[in-house]
Amino acid sequence: MHRRDWMMGAGALLATAIPGLSRAAGNRFDAAMAPFAADGFNGVALAGRGGKILWQKPYGVAEARRQVALASRFETGSVSKWIAAITVMALVDAGTVALDTPIIAYLPDYRADSGGRVTLRHLMSHCSGVPNDIDAARKADPQVKLMELDQMEAVRRYASGDLAFAPGTRWDYSHSNWILTKAVAERASGRTYGELVQQFLTEPLGLKDSGLFRGESSATPGMAVAYATLSPPQRKLNGIPDYMAMAGGYYASAGDLFRLMAGVLDGDVLTPASRRTLMQVQMPDQHYALGGRTRVEPIAGQMRETAWEDGSNGGFRLVARRVLADGHTVIVMNNSSFDYMKMGQVADALMAAAYLV
């Protein structure tokens, strides 16, 4: 079946009418997206400023003959780590945890040698030295991707290896860090991670199309489905068990992610001190802060400090950028394995257009 036939009825691109947005401004965003749409981009693109969405548009299909909609939900991949870091910083604000307290204080049954040296700050900036045993296990046995475990059992299996280096001395992107971070957050608060996300993000920000999934996200109502290719349609799913929710188990619509970024970076979700800590680069060679990156990049003719969030899982791709000084924001979500370099180019084109509106 040809992609054209499979997508019958989904060829028309649907736009949101943004009050006050001129036709010329809307056309500017459309023009910025045109070459990428012609190249097969499939998903949702959004541009905003401050707390206002300036433009957003869905492209293509969510599944079979179901069109992508503005409310379609997408896995956020590693942007889940940034969501997790925000949640932990809310616990810091509440006095429940401290970033620089060794995690043995919260997990007394964890191995004392590592637990007495590793902190939440180390874990959330990927400089803990905890080896990435979960990725090795998932590669060795595909069934691990869908196997549910108690959080502490997952810690014992996949986040208890000998430290690969002294905490704070090197950077290593280890998903096992987030298995431990989730265990600490849940043990210290007495609540599940899902309850914490609901308390600190979903309810105060009024998010309607966001949350956590477990297993394969295609079972979640309203989700786009991940594809390796659309011609012919070939799914590309990658299950995330609950114990890895902080590493990759968050989903959102583009609009909800925009509201979340505005609420966290410009609103009162966190105290000003915790917001600064969240965005402060810990590992300069990687531009890595807590759960995500803060980069200074040339944007619209000037060097601008930007929240720089990227994620992928299976066929999902996500790029989100927000200029910290003025709130210019672009969010690009894709469910068809669109080339990652091109995802960045989409974001660049939309951001350039936003500064001309």
Coordinates of C-alpha atoms in Angstrom, one line a residue:
M1 CA 0.0 0.0 0.0
H2 CA 1.4 3.4 -0.9
R3 CA 1.8 6.1 1.8
R4 CA -0.5 8.3 -0.3
D5 CA -3.3 5.7 -0.2
W6 CA -2.8 4.8 3.4
M7 CA -3.0 8.5 4.4
M8 CA -6.1 9.2 2.4
G9 CA -8.1 11.9 4.1
A10 CA -5.1 13.0 6.1
G11 CA -3.5 15.1 3.4
A12 CA -5.1 18.4 4.3
L13 CA -3.0 20.3 6.9
L14 CA -5.1 21.6 9.7
A15 CA -4.2 24.8 11.5
T16 CA -5.3 26.4 14.7
A17 CA -6.8 29.8 14.3
I18 CA -4.8 31.9 16.8
P19 CA -6.7 35.1 17.9
G20 CA -4.7 38.2 16.9
L21 CA -2.3 36.3 14.6
S22 CA -2.2 38.0 11.2
R23 CA -2.5 36.0 8.0
A24 CA 1.0 37.1 7.1
A25 CA 2.4 35.8 10.4
G26 CA 0.6 32.5 9.9
N27 CA 1.9 32.3 6.4
R28 CA 5.5 32.9 7.7
F29 CA 5.3 29.8 9.9
D30 CA 3.7 27.8 7.1
A31 CA 6.5 28.7 4.8
A32 CA 9.1 27.8 7.4
M33 CA 7.5 24.3 7.6
A34 CA 6.9 23.8 3.9
P35 CA 10.1 22.1 3.0
F36 CA 10.0 19.7 5.9
A37 CA 6.3 18.8 5.2
A38 CA 7.3 18.1 1.6
D39 CA 10.1 15.9 3.0
G40 CA 7.6 13.8 4.9
F41 CA 7.4 15.4 8.4
N42 CA 4.6 13.7 10.3
G43 CA 3.5 15.2 13.7
V44 CA 2.8 18.5 15.3
A45 CA 4.8 21.8 15.2
L46 CA 4.2 24.7 17.5
A47 CA 5.6 28.2 18.0
G48 CA 4.8 30.5 21.0
R49 CA 6.0 33.3 23.1
G50 CA 5.6 33.8 26.8
G51 CA 2.4 32.0 27.7
K52 CA 0.7 32.4 24.3
I53 CA 0.8 29.9 21.4
L54 CA 1.3 31.9 18.2
W55 CA 0.9 29.1 15.7
Q56 CA 0.5 25.3 15.7
K57 CA -0.3 22.8 13.0
P58 CA -0.7 19.0 12.7
Y59 CA 0.8 17.1 9.8
G60 CA -0.1 13.6 8.6
V61 CA -1.4 10.6 10.5
A62 CA -1.4 9.4 14.0
E63 CA -2.3 5.9 13.0
A64 CA -3.6 4.3 9.8
R65 CA -6.4 6.7 8.7
R66 CA -6.6 8.7 11.9
Q67 CA -5.1 12.1 11.4
V68 CA -2.7 13.8 13.7
A69 CA -4.6 16.4 15.8
L70 CA -3.4 19.2 17.9
A71 CA -4.4 17.2 21.0
S72 CA -2.5 14.1 19.8
R73 CA -0.3 12.7 22.4
F74 CA 3.4 11.8 21.7
E75 CA 6.0 10.1 23.8
T76 CA 8.6 12.7 24.9
G77 CA 11.5 10.2 25.2
S78 CA 14.4 11.7 27.2
V79 CA 12.5 14.9 27.9
S80 CA 10.9 12.7 30.5
K81 CA 14.2 13.1 32.4
W82 CA 13.6 16.9 32.5
I83 CA 10.1 16.3 33.7
A84 CA 11.5 14.1 36.4
A85 CA 14.1 16.7 37.4
I86 CA 11.3 19.3 37.7
T87 CA 9.4 17.0 40.0
V88 CA 12.4 16.3 42.2
M89 CA 13.1 20.1 42.4
A90 CA 9.5 20.5 43.6
L91 CA 10.3 18.0 46.3
V92 CA 13.4 20.1 47.2
D93 CA 11.1 23.1 47.5
A94 CA 8.9 21.1 49.8
G95 CA 11.9 20.1 52.0
T96 CA 11.4 16.4 51.3
V97 CA 14.8 15.8 49.7
A98 CA 18.1 17.7 49.2
L99 CA 20.2 17.5 46.1
D100 CA 23.5 17.0 47.9
T101 CA 22.6 14.5 50.5
P102 CA 24.0 11.0 49.8
I103 CA 21.1 8.8 48.6
I104 CA 21.8 6.3 51.4
A105 CA 19.8 8.7 53.6
Y106 CA 16.7 7.9 51.6
L107 CA 17.5 4.3 50.6
P108 CA 19.1 2.7 53.6
D109 CA 18.9 -0.7 52.0
Y110 CA 21.0 0.4 49.0
R111 CA 24.7 -0.5 48.9
A112 CA 26.5 1.7 51.4
D113 CA 29.7 2.3 49.5
S114 CA 28.0 3.8 46.5
G115 CA 25.0 5.2 48.4
G116 CA 27.3 7.2 50.7
R117 CA 28.9 9.0 47.8
V118 CA 26.2 9.4 45.1
T119 CA 23.6 12.3 45.4
L120 CA 20.5 13.3 43.5
R121 CA 22.5 16.1 41.8
H122 CA 25.0 13.4 40.5
L123 CA 22.1 11.2 39.3
M124 CA 20.2 13.9 37.5
S125 CA 23.3 15.4 35.8
H126 CA 24.6 11.9 34.7
C127 CA 27.8 12.2 36.6
S128 CA 27.1 9.6 39.3
G129 CA 29.3 6.8 37.9
V130 CA 26.4 4.4 38.2
P131 CA 26.8 2.2 35.1
N132 CA 24.1 1.9 32.5
D133 CA 23.2 -1.7 33.3
I134 CA 19.5 -1.3 32.3
D135 CA 20.5 -0.5 28.6
A136 CA 22.8 -3.5 28.5
A137 CA 20.0 -5.7 29.9
R138 CA 17.4 -4.4 27.4
K139 CA 19.8 -5.1 24.5
A140 CA 20.6 -8.5 25.7
D141 CA 17.0 -9.6 26.2
P142 CA 14.2 -7.7 24.4
Q143 CA 11.6 -9.0 27.0
V144 CA 13.1 -6.8 29.6
K145 CA 11.5 -3.8 27.9
L146 CA 8.0 -5.0 28.9
M147 CA 8.9 -6.7 32.3
E148 CA 7.4 -4.8 35.2
L149 CA 9.4 -4.9 38.5
D150 CA 9.0 -3.4 41.9
Q151 CA 11.2 -0.2 42.0
M152 CA 13.7 -1.5 44.5
E153 CA 14.0 -4.8 42.6
A154 CA 14.8 -2.8 39.5
V155 CA 17.4 -0.9 41.5
R156 CA 19.0 -4.1 42.7
R157 CA 19.1 -5.6 39.2
Y158 CA 20.0 -2.5 37.1
A159 CA 21.3 0.3 39.3
S160 CA 23.6 -1.3 41.8
G161 CA 26.7 -2.0 39.8
D162 CA 30.1 -0.9 40.9
L163 CA 30.7 2.8 40.2
A164 CA 32.5 3.3 36.9
F165 CA 34.2 6.5 38.2
A166 CA 34.1 8.8 41.2
P167 CA 30.8 10.8 41.4
G168 CA 31.1 14.2 39.8
T169 CA 34.3 13.6 37.9
R170 CA 32.9 12.4 34.5
W171 CA 29.7 12.5 32.4
D172 CA 28.0 9.2 31.3
Y173 CA 24.5 9.1 30.0
S174 CA 23.1 6.3 32.1
H175 CA 19.4 5.5 32.3
S176 CA 20.1 3.6 35.5
N177 CA 20.5 7.0 37.2
W178 CA 16.8 7.5 36.8
I179 CA 15.8 4.2 38.2
L180 CA 17.6 5.3 41.4
T181 CA 16.2 8.8 41.3
K182 CA 12.6 7.4 41.1
A183 CA 13.3 5.1 44.0
V184 CA 14.5 8.1 46.1
A185 CA 11.6 10.3 45.2
E186 CA 9.0 7.7 46.0
R187 CA 10.6 6.5 49.2
A188 CA 11.2 10.0 50.5
S189 CA 7.8 11.3 49.7
G190 CA 5.7 8.2 50.4
R191 CA 4.0 8.7 47.0
T192 CA 4.2 7.2 43.6
Y193 CA 5.9 9.1 40.9
G194 CA 2.6 9.3 39.0
E195 CA 1.0 10.9 42.0
L196 CA 3.9 13.4 42.3
V197 CA 3.6 14.4 38.6
Q198 CA -0.2 14.9 39.2
Q199 CA 0.4 17.0 42.3
F200 CA 3.2 19.3 41.0
L201 CA 2.5 19.5 37.2
T202 CA -0.8 18.1 35.9
E203 CA -3.2 19.7 38.3
P204 CA -1.6 23.1 38.8
L205 CA -1.0 23.6 35.1
G206 CA -4.3 22.1 33.9
L207 CA -2.6 19.6 31.6
K208 CA -5.3 17.5 29.8
D209 CA -3.2 15.5 27.4
S210 CA -0.1 14.6 29.4
G211 CA 0.9 11.9 31.8
L212 CA 2.8 8.6 32.3
F213 CA 2.5 5.4 30.3
R214 CA 3.8 2.0 31.0
G215 CA 4.6 -0.7 28.5
E216 CA 3.8 0.3 24.9
S217 CA 2.4 3.7 24.7
S218 CA 0.0 2.8 21.8
A219 CA -2.4 1.5 24.5
T220 CA -2.9 5.1 25.8
P221 CA -6.0 6.8 24.5
G222 CA -5.2 9.6 22.0
M223 CA -1.6 8.6 21.4
A224 CA 0.0 8.8 18.1
V225 CA 1.6 5.5 17.1
A226 CA 5.4 5.3 16.4
Y227 CA 6.5 4.2 12.9
A228 CA 9.8 3.3 11.4
T229 CA 8.4 4.1 8.0
L230 CA 5.1 5.3 6.6
S231 CA 5.6 3.8 3.2
P232 CA 4.8 1.0 3.8
P233 CA 3.6 1.6 7.3
Q234 CA 5.9 -0.2 9.8
R235 CA 5.5 0.4 13.5
K236 CA 8.6 1.1 15.7
L237 CA 7.6 0.6 19.3
N238 CA 9.9 0.5 22.4
G239 CA 8.2 -0.4 25.7
I240 CA 9.0 1.5 28.9
P241 CA 8.2 -0.3 32.2
D242 CA 7.0 1.8 35.1
Y243 CA 10.3 1.6 36.9
M244 CA 11.8 3.5 34.0
A245 CA 9.1 6.2 33.9
M246 CA 11.6 9.0 34.8
A247 CA 13.9 7.9 32.0
G248 CA 11.3 7.8 29.2
G249 CA 7.8 7.3 30.3
Y250 CA 6.2 10.7 29.9
Y251 CA 3.8 11.7 27.1
A252 CA 2.3 15.0 26.2
S253 CA 0.6 17.0 23.4
A254 CA 2.5 19.9 22.0
G255 CA 0.1 22.4 23.7
D256 CA 0.5 20.7 27.0
L257 CA 4.3 20.7 26.8
F258 CA 4.2 24.4 25.9
R259 CA 2.1 25.1 29.0
L260 CA 4.4 23.0 31.1
M261 CA 7.6 24.8 29.8
A262 CA 5.9 28.2 30.4
G263 CA 4.8 27.2 33.9
V264 CA 8.1 25.9 35.0
L265 CA 10.4 28.5 33.4
D266 CA 8.3 31.6 33.8
G267 CA 5.6 30.6 36.3
D268 CA 5.5 29.5 39.9
V269 CA 5.8 25.7 39.6
L270 CA 9.2 26.0 41.2
T271 CA 10.7 28.7 43.5
P272 CA 13.1 31.0 41.7
A273 CA 16.0 29.3 43.4
S274 CA 15.0 25.9 42.3
R275 CA 14.3 27.0 38.8
R276 CA 17.8 28.5 38.6
T277 CA 19.2 25.2 39.9
L278 CA 17.2 23.2 37.4
M279 CA 18.7 25.1 34.5
Q280 CA 22.3 25.6 35.9
V281 CA 24.8 23.6 33.8
Q282 CA 26.5 21.0 35.9
M283 CA 28.6 19.4 33.1
P284 CA 29.9 22.2 30.8
D285 CA 31.3 20.0 28.1
Q286 CA 27.8 18.6 27.6
H287 CA 25.8 21.7 28.4
Y288 CA 23.9 19.4 30.8
A289 CA 22.0 20.8 33.7
L290 CA 19.5 18.6 35.6
G291 CA 17.6 16.3 33.3
G292 CA 18.2 18.5 30.3
R293 CA 20.4 21.0 28.6
T294 CA 20.9 24.7 28.8
R295 CA 22.7 26.1 25.8
V296 CA 23.7 29.5 24.5
E297 CA 23.2 29.5 20.8
P298 CA 22.9 32.0 17.9
I299 CA 19.2 32.6 17.4
A300 CA 17.8 35.4 15.3
G301 CA 21.1 37.2 15.1
Q302 CA 22.0 37.1 18.8
M303 CA 23.5 34.6 21.3
R304 CA 20.6 33.5 23.5
E305 CA 20.4 31.2 26.5
T306 CA 17.9 28.5 25.8
A307 CA 16.3 25.5 27.4
W308 CA 17.4 22.8 25.0
E309 CA 15.3 19.6 25.3
D310 CA 15.5 16.6 22.9
G311 CA 13.9 13.2 23.2
S312 CA 13.4 10.0 21.2
N313 CA 12.0 6.5 21.7
G314 CA 11.1 4.0 19.1
G315 CA 9.8 6.1 16.2
F316 CA 9.1 9.2 18.3
R317 CA 11.2 12.3 18.0
L318 CA 10.9 15.5 20.0
V319 CA 12.7 18.8 19.9
A320 CA 11.7 21.7 22.3
R321 CA 13.5 25.0 22.7
R322 CA 12.6 28.0 24.9
V323 CA 14.7 31.2 25.1
L324 CA 14.9 31.9 28.8
A325 CA 15.0 35.7 28.6
D326 CA 11.9 36.3 26.5
G327 CA 10.0 33.0 26.3
H328 CA 10.2 32.4 22.6
T329 CA 9.4 28.7 22.2
V330 CA 9.2 26.0 19.5
I331 CA 8.1 22.5 20.0
V332 CA 8.3 19.8 17.2
M333 CA 6.8 16.4 17.8
N334 CA 7.1 13.5 15.3
N335 CA 6.0 9.9 15.2
S336 CA 7.6 8.6 12.0
S337 CA 11.3 8.4 12.8
F338 CA 12.0 11.7 11.0
D339 CA 15.8 12.4 10.7
Y340 CA 17.0 13.9 14.0
M341 CA 19.2 16.5 12.3
K342 CA 16.2 17.7 10.3
M343 CA 14.2 17.9 13.6
G344 CA 16.7 20.5 14.7
Q345 CA 16.4 22.3 11.4
V346 CA 12.7 22.5 11.8
A347 CA 13.1 24.0 15.3
D348 CA 15.6 26.5 13.9
A349 CA 13.3 27.6 11.1
L350 CA 10.3 28.0 13.3
M351 CA 12.3 30.0 15.9
A352 CA 13.7 32.3 13.2
A353 CA 10.1 32.9 12.0
A354 CA 8.9 33.5 15.6
Y355 CA 11.3 36.4 16.0
L356 CA 9.8 38.0 12.8
V357 CA 6.2 37.8 14.1

